[in-house]
């Protein structure tokens, strides 16, 4: 099973840049999209015709939103995580595909100031027990998404200069460690090794993408039974579909 996770930074923009063609080329079984910023009616057909489409849009037009695309029809799809102030932003989608739970999440960004950082931390405080409950149920699970956190120093190029920057704050990194401690494995880090630089987001300024001065904000986390079956990964930097890159993982399931 090939699973792709990508923050599209606007589905319609990514579609114009060739999203459907890239998905056809990589032949993914599951695609988790974040920051869709489109209604289901606007999104329909932009990813080709090979997938069953499930969407959780934000109530506010042109904002946030997630979507999960699956080759086979999901047994069940649930939108949201049970807190209305976050669910109106379209941040969580849980799909049951062949007995595998796919948790697609777009964690809020805190880069717009203290108010949004407080929202982000509140979301994280709510999201951790939500994930823990899914893991405790004993089902095989893959969490895909833009976590808006670089977990460790190896996960961003200029970590020394960003220790007080949202996305690399000590409390965010500690939260990420607790998330893994709830029973999840960082699949890409396991495959890449402890000291390999892997980035998934680059600022659009100063040629950062070309120089590979980036952050790893996008992850696939899995319960151990699934993580041990991960065989290969790729972060596809070209073509540029958004300021993020697709995170592609193959699982022998």
Tab-separated table of C-alpha atoms in Angstrom:
chain	number	residue	atom	x	y	z
A	1	UNK	CA	0.000	0.000	0.000
A	2	UNK	CA	1.372	3.386	-0.998
A	3	UNK	CA	0.242	6.332	1.135
A	4	UNK	CA	0.874	9.962	0.223
A	5	UNK	CA	0.468	12.969	2.515
A	6	UNK	CA	0.621	16.534	1.179
A	7	UNK	CA	-0.301	20.021	2.317
A	8	UNK	CA	-1.502	21.417	-1.006
A	9	UNK	CA	-1.717	25.048	0.182
A	10	UNK	CA	-4.920	25.351	-1.838
A	11	UNK	CA	-6.216	22.383	-3.825
A	12	UNK	CA	-7.142	24.425	-6.866
A	13	UNK	CA	-3.646	25.910	-7.030
A	14	UNK	CA	-2.028	22.473	-6.682
A	15	UNK	CA	-4.332	21.114	-9.389
A	16	UNK	CA	-3.143	23.803	-11.781
A	17	UNK	CA	0.432	22.791	-10.974
A	18	UNK	CA	-0.194	19.160	-11.941
A	19	UNK	CA	-1.436	17.411	-8.788
A	20	UNK	CA	-3.611	14.885	-10.648
A	21	UNK	CA	-0.718	13.966	-12.938
A	22	UNK	CA	1.659	13.460	-10.002
A	23	UNK	CA	-0.851	11.239	-8.190
A	24	UNK	CA	-1.312	9.171	-11.333
A	25	UNK	CA	2.456	8.835	-11.708
A	26	UNK	CA	3.104	7.741	-8.127
A	27	UNK	CA	0.068	5.426	-8.189
A	28	UNK	CA	-0.901	5.958	-4.563
A	29	UNK	CA	-3.524	3.826	-2.858
A	30	UNK	CA	-4.304	6.524	-0.294
A	31	UNK	CA	-3.756	10.290	-0.469
A	32	UNK	CA	-4.190	12.564	2.543
A	33	UNK	CA	-4.422	16.253	1.639
A	34	UNK	CA	-4.273	19.205	4.023
A	35	UNK	CA	-5.040	22.922	3.648
A	36	UNK	CA	-7.443	22.131	0.816
A	37	UNK	CA	-9.152	25.540	1.058
A	38	UNK	CA	-12.059	24.451	-1.127
A	39	UNK	CA	-15.582	23.125	-0.721
A	40	UNK	CA	-16.334	19.531	-1.774
A	41	UNK	CA	-18.130	20.937	-4.823
A	42	UNK	CA	-15.063	22.968	-5.790
A	43	UNK	CA	-12.744	20.016	-5.112
A	44	UNK	CA	-14.687	17.399	-7.083
A	45	UNK	CA	-12.699	16.020	-10.006
A	46	UNK	CA	-9.537	18.043	-9.415
A	47	UNK	CA	-7.601	14.924	-8.394
A	48	UNK	CA	-8.687	12.727	-11.301
A	49	UNK	CA	-11.204	9.908	-11.309
A	50	UNK	CA	-9.271	7.073	-9.656
A	51	UNK	CA	-10.280	7.790	-6.062
A	52	UNK	CA	-13.170	7.849	-3.680
A	53	UNK	CA	-13.100	11.372	-2.253
A	54	UNK	CA	-13.853	12.278	1.376
A	55	UNK	CA	-13.684	15.929	2.413
A	56	UNK	CA	-13.863	17.861	5.671
A	57	UNK	CA	-13.950	21.530	4.682
A	58	UNK	CA	-13.750	24.508	7.011
A	59	UNK	CA	-16.906	26.494	7.614
A	60	UNK	CA	-14.980	29.577	6.492
A	61	UNK	CA	-14.630	29.652	2.704
A	62	UNK	CA	-11.113	29.350	1.301
A	63	UNK	CA	-9.584	28.253	4.606
A	64	UNK	CA	-7.995	25.091	6.020
A	65	UNK	CA	-9.798	21.809	5.253
A	66	UNK	CA	-8.602	18.239	4.706
A	67	UNK	CA	-9.422	15.517	2.200
A	68	UNK	CA	-8.674	11.801	1.979
A	69	UNK	CA	-8.608	9.947	-1.336
A	70	UNK	CA	-8.778	6.154	-1.395
A	71	UNK	CA	-8.735	3.592	-4.200
A	72	UNK	CA	-11.262	1.440	-2.373
A	73	UNK	CA	-14.413	2.785	-0.797
A	74	UNK	CA	-13.929	3.444	2.928
A	75	UNK	CA	-16.003	1.384	5.311
A	76	UNK	CA	-16.520	4.469	7.444
A	77	UNK	CA	-15.532	8.143	7.432
A	78	UNK	CA	-15.773	10.474	10.421
A	79	UNK	CA	-15.074	14.199	10.205
A	80	UNK	CA	-13.728	16.117	13.171
A	81	UNK	CA	-12.376	15.249	16.589
A	82	UNK	CA	-15.262	16.264	18.810
A	83	UNK	CA	-14.431	19.889	19.634
A	84	UNK	CA	-16.557	22.399	17.736
A	85	UNK	CA	-14.021	25.262	17.793
A	86	UNK	CA	-11.574	23.060	15.909
A	87	UNK	CA	-14.045	21.051	13.857
A	88	UNK	CA	-15.378	24.193	12.152
A	89	UNK	CA	-11.868	24.644	10.755
A	90	UNK	CA	-11.935	21.234	9.032
A	91	UNK	CA	-8.779	19.799	10.576
A	92	UNK	CA	-9.409	16.073	11.147
A	93	UNK	CA	-10.744	13.224	9.017
A	94	UNK	CA	-10.716	9.551	10.076
A	95	UNK	CA	-11.287	6.864	7.431
A	96	UNK	CA	-11.522	3.083	7.813
A	97	UNK	CA	-10.086	1.481	4.690
A	98	UNK	CA	-9.916	-2.290	4.742
A	99	UNK	CA	-9.532	-2.315	8.521
A	100	UNK	CA	-6.736	0.280	8.504
A	101	UNK	CA	-7.568	3.562	10.234
A	102	UNK	CA	-6.287	6.619	8.375
A	103	UNK	CA	-6.122	9.758	10.487
A	104	UNK	CA	-5.650	12.854	8.342
A	105	UNK	CA	-4.825	16.020	10.303
A	106	UNK	CA	-3.898	19.638	9.670
A	107	UNK	CA	-2.553	21.114	12.913
A	108	UNK	CA	-3.077	24.887	13.266
A	109	UNK	CA	-0.141	27.175	12.610
A	110	UNK	CA	0.990	29.539	15.326
A	111	UNK	CA	3.115	31.788	13.137
A	112	UNK	CA	0.520	34.571	12.916
A	113	UNK	CA	0.989	35.651	16.532
A	114	UNK	CA	0.297	34.763	20.139
A	115	UNK	CA	-3.465	34.354	19.694
A	116	UNK	CA	-3.055	31.683	17.015
A	117	UNK	CA	-0.239	30.026	18.972
A	118	UNK	CA	-2.647	29.701	21.888
A	119	UNK	CA	-5.197	28.099	19.542
A	120	UNK	CA	-2.510	25.714	18.321
A	121	UNK	CA	-1.561	24.637	21.832
A	122	UNK	CA	-5.222	24.188	22.758
A	123	UNK	CA	-5.692	21.999	19.691
A	124	UNK	CA	-2.652	19.915	20.610
A	125	UNK	CA	-3.928	19.454	24.160
A	126	UNK	CA	-7.219	18.150	22.745
A	127	UNK	CA	-5.733	16.123	19.895
A	128	UNK	CA	-3.344	14.007	21.968
A	129	UNK	CA	-6.070	12.168	23.948
A	130	UNK	CA	-8.102	11.863	20.759
A	131	UNK	CA	-5.220	10.015	19.071
A	132	UNK	CA	-4.462	8.042	22.224
A	133	UNK	CA	-8.019	6.773	22.240
A	134	UNK	CA	-7.721	5.525	18.676
A	135	UNK	CA	-4.409	3.815	19.425
A	136	UNK	CA	-5.781	2.245	22.614
A	137	UNK	CA	-8.575	0.629	20.602
A	138	UNK	CA	-5.925	-1.673	19.131
A	139	UNK	CA	-6.623	-0.983	15.476
A	140	UNK	CA	-3.770	-0.588	12.971
A	141	UNK	CA	-3.483	3.133	12.328
A	142	UNK	CA	-1.581	5.583	10.141
A	143	UNK	CA	-1.613	9.270	11.036
A	144	UNK	CA	-0.797	11.521	8.089
A	145	UNK	CA	-0.616	15.247	8.087
A	146	UNK	CA	0.942	18.638	8.430
A	147	UNK	CA	1.807	18.752	12.127
A	148	UNK	CA	3.328	22.247	11.918
A	149	UNK	CA	6.077	21.037	14.257
A	150	UNK	CA	9.676	20.078	13.575
A	151	UNK	CA	10.254	17.477	16.252
A	152	UNK	CA	14.036	17.383	16.570
A	153	UNK	CA	17.052	19.458	15.585
A	154	UNK	CA	17.626	17.192	12.586
A	155	UNK	CA	14.154	18.135	11.334
A	156	UNK	CA	15.035	21.684	10.292
A	157	UNK	CA	18.119	23.205	8.747
A	158	UNK	CA	18.514	26.324	10.873
A	159	UNK	CA	17.422	25.006	14.246
A	160	UNK	CA	19.662	27.288	16.302
A	161	UNK	CA	18.003	30.414	14.903
A	162	UNK	CA	14.478	29.037	15.355
A	163	UNK	CA	14.369	27.943	18.976
A	164	UNK	CA	11.823	30.676	19.758
A	165	UNK	CA	9.871	30.230	16.537
A	166	UNK	CA	6.443	28.599	16.388
A	167	UNK	CA	6.930	25.110	15.025
A	168	UNK	CA	10.103	24.503	17.025
A	169	UNK	CA	9.149	25.727	20.475
A	170	UNK	CA	10.218	23.466	23.373
A	171	UNK	CA	6.617	22.869	24.434
A	172	UNK	CA	5.640	21.842	20.888
A	173	UNK	CA	8.545	19.450	20.582
A	174	UNK	CA	7.798	17.961	24.002
A	175	UNK	CA	4.182	17.474	22.940
A	176	UNK	CA	5.359	15.624	19.826
A	177	UNK	CA	7.434	13.295	21.968
A	178	UNK	CA	4.352	12.565	24.075
A	179	UNK	CA	2.381	11.832	20.894
A	180	UNK	CA	4.937	9.222	19.890
A	181	UNK	CA	4.897	7.929	23.447
A	182	UNK	CA	1.179	7.243	23.094
A	183	UNK	CA	2.082	4.333	20.807
A	184	UNK	CA	3.137	5.714	17.425
A	185	UNK	CA	6.292	5.416	15.332
A	186	UNK	CA	7.732	8.193	13.136
A	187	UNK	CA	7.845	6.089	9.990
A	188	UNK	CA	10.019	8.331	7.805
A	189	UNK	CA	12.567	8.870	10.556
A	190	UNK	CA	12.705	5.104	11.127
A	191	UNK	CA	13.365	4.512	7.435
A	192	UNK	CA	15.728	7.452	6.917
A	193	UNK	CA	17.857	6.916	9.998
A	194	UNK	CA	18.526	9.161	12.960
A	195	UNK	CA	20.946	11.580	11.292
A	196	UNK	CA	19.539	11.975	7.775
A	197	UNK	CA	18.188	15.410	6.858
A	198	UNK	CA	14.643	15.127	5.509
A	199	UNK	CA	12.604	18.282	4.882
A	200	UNK	CA	9.055	18.690	3.595
A	201	UNK	CA	8.477	22.467	3.679
A	202	UNK	CA	10.522	25.395	2.413
A	203	UNK	CA	9.834	29.107	2.510
A	204	UNK	CA	9.236	30.548	-0.935
A	205	UNK	CA	11.886	33.188	-0.259
A	206	UNK	CA	15.615	33.220	-0.968
A	207	UNK	CA	15.735	30.023	-3.021
A	208	UNK	CA	15.261	27.908	0.108
A	209	UNK	CA	13.806	24.949	-1.777
A	210	UNK	CA	16.645	24.872	-4.294
A	211	UNK	CA	19.195	25.069	-1.455
A	212	UNK	CA	17.191	22.569	0.613
A	213	UNK	CA	16.984	24.893	3.616
A	214	UNK	CA	13.777	23.520	5.015
A	215	UNK	CA	11.693	22.088	7.839
A	216	UNK	CA	10.133	18.663	8.290
A	217	UNK	CA	6.549	19.539	9.183
A	218	UNK	CA	4.714	16.720	7.373
A	219	UNK	CA	4.676	13.206	8.803
A	220	UNK	CA	3.404	9.699	8.584
A	221	UNK	CA	3.140	8.153	12.041
A	222	UNK	CA	1.893	4.614	12.552
A	223	UNK	CA	1.198	2.033	15.200
A	224	UNK	CA	4.162	-0.370	15.513
A	225	UNK	CA	2.423	-3.206	13.665
A	226	UNK	CA	2.074	-0.973	10.616
A	227	UNK	CA	5.373	0.901	10.976
A	228	UNK	CA	7.398	-2.310	10.881
A	229	UNK	CA	5.880	-3.021	7.474
A	230	UNK	CA	7.035	0.289	5.985
A	231	UNK	CA	9.561	-0.508	3.285
A	232	UNK	CA	10.482	2.762	1.546
A	233	UNK	CA	9.799	6.488	1.534
A	234	UNK	CA	10.257	9.476	-0.753
A	235	UNK	CA	9.792	13.217	-0.364
A	236	UNK	CA	9.089	14.379	-3.907
A	237	UNK	CA	10.394	17.945	-4.269
A	238	UNK	CA	9.619	18.266	-7.970
A	239	UNK	CA	7.360	19.378	-9.523
A	240	UNK	CA	6.536	22.051	-6.952
A	241	UNK	CA	2.856	21.551	-6.139
A	242	UNK	CA	2.941	23.842	-3.091
A	243	UNK	CA	5.419	25.115	-0.504
A	244	UNK	CA	5.235	21.581	0.941
A	245	UNK	CA	6.271	18.359	-0.800
A	246	UNK	CA	4.439	15.013	-0.917
A	247	UNK	CA	5.576	12.484	1.677
A	248	UNK	CA	5.276	9.043	0.084
A	249	UNK	CA	5.581	5.807	2.079
A	250	UNK	CA	5.211	2.216	0.901
A	251	UNK	CA	3.807	-0.373	3.320
A	252	UNK	CA	3.791	-4.127	2.826
A	253	UNK	CA	0.258	-4.670	4.091
